[in-house]
Coordinates of C-alpha atoms in Angstrom, one line a residue:
Chain A
X1 CA 128.9 -72.7 80.6
X2 CA 129.5 -70.3 78.1
X3 CA 129.2 -71.4 74.3
X4 CA 131.9 -71.2 72.0
X5 CA 130.5 -70.6 68.2
X6 CA 132.1 -71.5 65.0
X7 CA 132.7 -67.8 64.1
X8 CA 134.7 -67.4 67.1
X9 CA 137.6 -70.0 66.2
X10 CA 140.5 -69.5 64.1
X11 CA 142.6 -72.1 62.7
X12 CA 145.8 -72.1 64.7
X13 CA 144.4 -70.9 68.1
X14 CA 144.7 -72.9 71.3
X15 CA 141.6 -74.1 72.9
X16 CA 141.0 -73.6 76.8
X17 CA 143.6 -76.1 78.8
X18 CA 142.6 -78.9 81.0
X19 CA 144.7 -79.9 83.8
X20 CA 144.7 -82.9 85.3
X21 CA 147.3 -84.9 88.1
X22 CA 146.2 -88.3 89.2
X23 CA 146.1 -89.2 92.7
X24 CA 146.5 -93.2 93.0
X25 CA 143.1 -93.2 94.1
X26 CA 141.9 -91.9 90.9
X27 CA 143.8 -94.8 89.0
X28 CA 141.5 -97.2 91.3
X29 CA 138.2 -95.3 90.3
X30 CA 139.2 -95.6 86.7
X31 CA 140.0 -99.3 86.8
X32 CA 136.5 -99.9 88.0
X33 CA 135.0 -97.2 85.6
X34 CA 136.7 -98.4 82.9
X35 CA 136.9 -102.2 83.7
X36 CA 140.7 -102.2 83.1
X37 CA 142.2 -104.2 86.0
X38 CA 145.8 -104.7 84.9
X39 CA 147.8 -104.3 88.0
X40 CA 150.7 -101.9 86.6
X41 CA 148.2 -98.9 87.6
X42 CA 147.4 -99.8 91.4
X43 CA 149.9 -102.4 92.4
X44 CA 153.4 -100.9 92.8
X45 CA 155.1 -104.5 93.1
X46 CA 153.4 -105.6 90.2
X47 CA 154.4 -102.6 88.1
X48 CA 158.1 -102.8 89.5
X49 CA 158.1 -106.8 88.5
X50 CA 157.6 -105.6 85.0
X51 CA 160.5 -103.4 85.1
X52 CA 158.7 -100.1 85.0
X53 CA 159.8 -97.3 87.6
X54 CA 156.4 -97.4 89.5
X55 CA 152.5 -97.1 88.8
X56 CA 151.7 -95.6 85.4
X57 CA 148.5 -93.8 84.1
X58 CA 146.1 -95.6 81.9
X59 CA 146.6 -94.6 78.3
X60 CA 142.8 -94.8 78.0
X61 CA 142.3 -92.5 81.1
X62 CA 144.5 -89.8 79.2
X63 CA 142.4 -90.4 76.2
X64 CA 139.1 -89.8 78.4
X65 CA 140.7 -86.7 79.5
X66 CA 141.2 -85.6 75.9
X67 CA 137.4 -86.1 75.9
X68 CA 136.7 -84.0 78.9
X69 CA 138.9 -81.5 77.3
X70 CA 136.9 -81.3 74.1
X71 CA 133.1 -81.7 76.0
X72 CA 134.0 -79.0 77.9
X73 CA 135.3 -76.7 75.1
X74 CA 132.5 -77.4 72.5
X75 CA 130.0 -76.6 75.3
X76 CA 125.9 -77.2 75.5
X77 CA 125.5 -77.2 71.5
X78 CA 128.7 -78.3 70.0
X79 CA 128.9 -82.6 69.0
X80 CA 131.9 -84.4 69.8
X81 CA 132.4 -86.4 66.2
X82 CA 135.8 -88.0 66.8
X83 CA 138.8 -88.1 69.0
X84 CA 141.6 -90.4 70.2
X85 CA 145.1 -90.4 70.7
X86 CA 148.4 -92.7 70.6
X87 CA 149.9 -93.9 73.7
X88 CA 153.1 -92.6 73.1
X89 CA 154.9 -91.8 76.8
X90 CA 154.1 -93.1 80.0
X91 CA 152.5 -90.4 82.7
X92 CA 152.8 -91.0 86.5
X93 CA 150.5 -90.4 89.4
X94 CA 151.1 -87.2 91.4
X95 CA 152.3 -85.2 87.9
X96 CA 150.5 -82.7 86.5
X97 CA 149.2 -84.0 83.3
X98 CA 148.4 -81.3 81.0
X99 CA 145.6 -81.3 78.0
X100 CA 145.7 -79.2 74.8
X101 CA 144.1 -78.4 71.7
X102 CA 144.9 -76.5 68.7
X103 CA 142.3 -75.6 65.9
X104 CA 143.9 -77.4 62.9
X105 CA 141.0 -76.5 60.3
X106 CA 137.5 -75.1 60.1
X107 CA 134.9 -75.9 57.4
X108 CA 131.2 -76.0 56.9
X109 CA 129.5 -78.6 55.1
X110 CA 125.5 -79.7 54.8
X111 CA 124.9 -77.2 57.0
X112 CA 127.0 -78.4 59.9
X113 CA 130.1 -76.4 61.4
X114 CA 133.1 -78.9 61.6
X115 CA 136.1 -78.0 63.5
X116 CA 139.3 -80.4 63.3
X117 CA 141.9 -80.5 66.3
X118 CA 145.2 -81.7 67.1
X119 CA 145.0 -82.5 70.9
X120 CA 147.5 -83.9 73.1
X121 CA 148.6 -84.5 76.7
X122 CA 151.8 -83.2 78.1
X123 CA 154.1 -84.1 80.7
X124 CA 156.0 -81.6 83.0
X125 CA 158.8 -81.6 80.9
X126 CA 156.8 -80.7 77.8
X127 CA 156.7 -84.1 76.3
X128 CA 153.6 -85.1 74.3
X129 CA 152.7 -88.3 75.8
X130 CA 149.4 -88.8 74.3
X131 CA 149.0 -87.3 70.7
X132 CA 145.9 -87.4 68.8
X133 CA 143.4 -85.5 66.9
X134 CA 139.3 -84.8 67.0
X135 CA 136.9 -83.6 65.2
X136 CA 134.0 -81.6 66.5
X137 CA 131.1 -79.4 65.1
X138 CA 129.9 -76.1 66.7
X139 CA 126.9 -73.7 66.5
X140 CA 127.0 -70.6 64.2
X141 CA 125.7 -67.5 65.2
X142 CA 124.0 -66.8 61.8
Chain B
X1 CA 161.3 -103.7 57.4
X2 CA 162.3 -106.8 55.0
X3 CA 159.2 -108.1 53.4
X4 CA 161.1 -111.7 52.7
X5 CA 160.9 -111.7 56.9
X6 CA 157.1 -110.8 56.9
X7 CA 155.8 -112.4 60.0
X8 CA 151.9 -111.8 58.4
X9 CA 150.8 -115.5 57.4
X10 CA 147.9 -116.3 55.3
X11 CA 145.9 -117.2 58.5
X12 CA 146.2 -113.5 59.4
X13 CA 145.7 -112.1 55.7
X14 CA 142.2 -114.8 55.7
X15 CA 141.1 -113.0 59.3
X16 CA 141.0 -109.4 58.0
X17 CA 137.7 -107.7 57.8
X18 CA 136.0 -111.0 59.6
X19 CA 133.9 -109.8 62.4
X20 CA 134.2 -111.7 65.7
X21 CA 131.4 -112.8 67.8
X22 CA 129.2 -109.7 68.6
X23 CA 129.5 -108.6 72.5
X24 CA 126.9 -107.2 74.5
X25 CA 127.5 -103.7 76.5
X26 CA 125.3 -102.6 79.1
X27 CA 125.1 -98.8 79.7
X28 CA 123.3 -97.8 82.6
X29 CA 123.2 -94.6 85.2
X30 CA 125.6 -96.2 87.3
X31 CA 128.2 -97.3 85.2
X32 CA 128.0 -93.8 83.5
X33 CA 128.6 -92.3 86.7
X34 CA 131.2 -94.3 87.6
X35 CA 133.2 -93.5 84.4
X36 CA 132.7 -89.8 84.4
X37 CA 133.5 -89.4 88.3
X38 CA 137.0 -91.7 87.4
X39 CA 137.7 -88.9 84.7
X40 CA 136.8 -85.9 86.5
X41 CA 133.8 -84.7 84.5
X42 CA 131.9 -81.6 86.0
X43 CA 128.8 -81.6 83.6
X44 CA 125.7 -82.6 85.0
X45 CA 124.6 -84.7 81.9
X46 CA 126.8 -87.6 82.9
X47 CA 125.5 -87.7 86.5
X48 CA 121.9 -86.2 86.8
X49 CA 118.6 -87.9 84.4
X50 CA 116.9 -85.0 84.9
X51 CA 119.9 -82.4 84.0
X52 CA 120.2 -84.8 81.0
X53 CA 116.5 -84.9 80.1
X54 CA 116.4 -81.0 80.5
X55 CA 119.4 -80.8 77.9
X56 CA 117.1 -82.9 75.0
X57 CA 118.7 -86.5 76.0
X58 CA 117.2 -89.6 76.5
X59 CA 118.5 -90.3 79.9
X60 CA 122.0 -89.9 81.4
X61 CA 124.7 -89.5 79.1
X62 CA 127.6 -91.7 78.4
X63 CA 130.9 -89.9 78.9
X64 CA 133.1 -89.5 75.8
X65 CA 135.4 -92.7 75.6
X66 CA 132.8 -94.7 77.5
X67 CA 131.3 -97.5 75.3
X68 CA 129.5 -99.5 78.3
X69 CA 130.4 -102.2 80.2
X70 CA 130.6 -106.0 78.8
X71 CA 128.6 -108.3 80.6
X72 CA 130.6 -110.7 82.8
X73 CA 129.9 -114.2 82.8
X74 CA 132.1 -116.5 85.4
X75 CA 134.7 -118.3 83.7
X76 CA 134.8 -116.1 80.7
X77 CA 137.0 -113.2 79.8
X78 CA 135.9 -109.9 80.9
X79 CA 137.9 -107.6 78.7
X80 CA 136.3 -104.9 76.7
X81 CA 136.3 -105.7 72.6
X82 CA 138.7 -104.1 70.5
X83 CA 141.3 -102.5 73.1
X84 CA 143.9 -105.3 73.0
X85 CA 142.2 -108.1 71.2
X86 CA 143.8 -110.1 67.9
X87 CA 146.9 -111.5 69.6
X88 CA 145.9 -115.0 68.9
X89 CA 148.0 -115.6 65.8
X90 CA 151.7 -117.0 65.9
X91 CA 154.0 -114.2 65.9
X92 CA 157.8 -114.2 66.8
X93 CA 157.2 -111.1 69.4
X94 CA 156.4 -111.5 73.3
X95 CA 155.8 -107.9 74.1
X96 CA 152.6 -106.2 73.2
X97 CA 151.6 -102.6 73.6
X98 CA 148.1 -100.9 73.4
X99 CA 149.2 -98.2 70.5
X100 CA 146.0 -95.9 70.7
X101 CA 142.8 -95.9 70.5
X102 CA 140.3 -93.4 68.5
X103 CA 136.5 -93.1 68.7
X104 CA 134.0 -91.9 66.4
X105 CA 130.4 -91.2 67.3
X106 CA 127.3 -90.6 65.0
X107 CA 125.2 -88.0 67.3
X108 CA 122.9 -87.4 64.4
X109 CA 119.2 -88.9 64.1
X110 CA 118.2 -90.4 62.1
X111 CA 121.0 -93.0 61.4
X112 CA 122.8 -92.5 64.8
X113 CA 122.3 -91.4 68.1
X114 CA 123.9 -90.2 71.4
X115 CA 124.8 -93.0 73.7
X116 CA 122.6 -92.8 76.8
X117 CA 121.8 -94.9 80.0
X118 CA 119.5 -97.7 79.2
X119 CA 121.0 -98.4 76.1
X120 CA 121.9 -101.9 75.1
X121 CA 124.9 -101.9 72.7
X122 CA 126.1 -104.6 70.4
X123 CA 129.7 -104.3 69.5
X124 CA 131.3 -106.3 66.8
X125 CA 135.1 -106.4 66.1
X126 CA 136.9 -107.0 63.0
X127 CA 140.6 -106.7 62.0
X128 CA 141.2 -103.7 59.7
X129 CA 144.8 -104.8 58.6
X130 CA 147.9 -105.6 59.6
X131 CA 151.2 -103.5 59.2
X132 CA 155.0 -104.0 59.7
X133 CA 157.3 -101.6 60.8
X134 CA 160.9 -101.3 62.4
X135 CA 161.7 -98.6 65.1
X136 CA 163.2 -97.9 68.2
X137 CA 161.5 -101.2 69.5
X138 CA 163.0 -103.3 66.8
X139 CA 160.6 -104.7 64.3
X140 CA 156.9 -104.7 65.1
X141 CA 153.7 -106.0 63.8
X142 CA 151.1 -103.3 64.4
X143 CA 147.2 -104.9 64.2
X144 CA 144.4 -102.4 63.6
X145 CA 141.0 -103.0 65.0
X146 CA 137.7 -101.8 64.4
X147 CA 134.8 -102.2 66.5
X148 CA 131.2 -101.1 65.6
X149 CA 128.6 -100.5 68.2
X150 CA 125.0 -100.5 67.4
X151 CA 122.2 -100.0 69.7
X152 CA 118.7 -101.1 70.7
X153 CA 117.4 -99.4 67.6
X154 CA 119.6 -100.8 65.1
X155 CA 121.5 -97.2 65.0
X156 CA 125.3 -97.4 64.8
X157 CA 126.4 -94.9 67.4
X158 CA 130.0 -95.3 68.0
X159 CA 132.9 -97.0 66.0
X160 CA 136.3 -97.5 68.1
X161 CA 139.5 -97.9 66.2
X162 CA 142.2 -99.6 68.2
X163 CA 146.0 -100.2 67.5
X164 CA 148.2 -103.2 69.2
X165 CA 151.7 -103.2 68.7
X166 CA 153.8 -106.3 69.2
X167 CA 157.2 -106.7 69.1

């Protein structure tokens, strides 16, 4: 894994994207992994009975995808301080979910090198279904 | 938004800042791996103890967003604290949405630490506040909840901020 350094980062720059596409099996794995067994995520009849078009991806799973996006970007020597998102729009199994992030601000404080980001998941129409923010630290070359 | 029709009662106002009973969350090798696998993580520190220790961690690392598994007791609710709780108040809205979740970590010693397998975390949730708004869904009540996670060494290792929408 290549390490990104604080000096490498520019405000306004986009970080490496992470593309996801959930099978229904992945949603069942997530139900077990997270403990969220709400049936709208794996029982199609139940989901339709609540008025949904079909199964939907868990909001918290998309949040965890953003966690992976950040974890993979900051490398072994970065630290993840804050991340999260709003559950604004639905995503569906077997559709791409593109996880993206853009550097909003960078600053140093108390010997640590902080980077604030806007992060989000995006559906195939380009709509931000889970907009959020993050705060990480990166190592410095100096 | 009309404050004359506020659904925030005195009972609700009195509940702001009051901590609920603490819940215990277990962090173990297997549940860290399961969570990481379900997300699709590829970093070995979420799966392999030797790899995690080689990177300076005490054990397998809890992946981002994983704050443990609540201890299940037959006959009790099995939900994780903080995500969607706080619906016990009498409000005139029938529908409920999880509006979003933010996680905060405190990885720096000595006050904080990275959550690793083998940790036992105590979670304490409180209502941080209520807000009323009116949007495309009509009038809504927004409940903001805050859960603090403290490990077995008394270090605060995470906070979770949850937003619940009733409309």
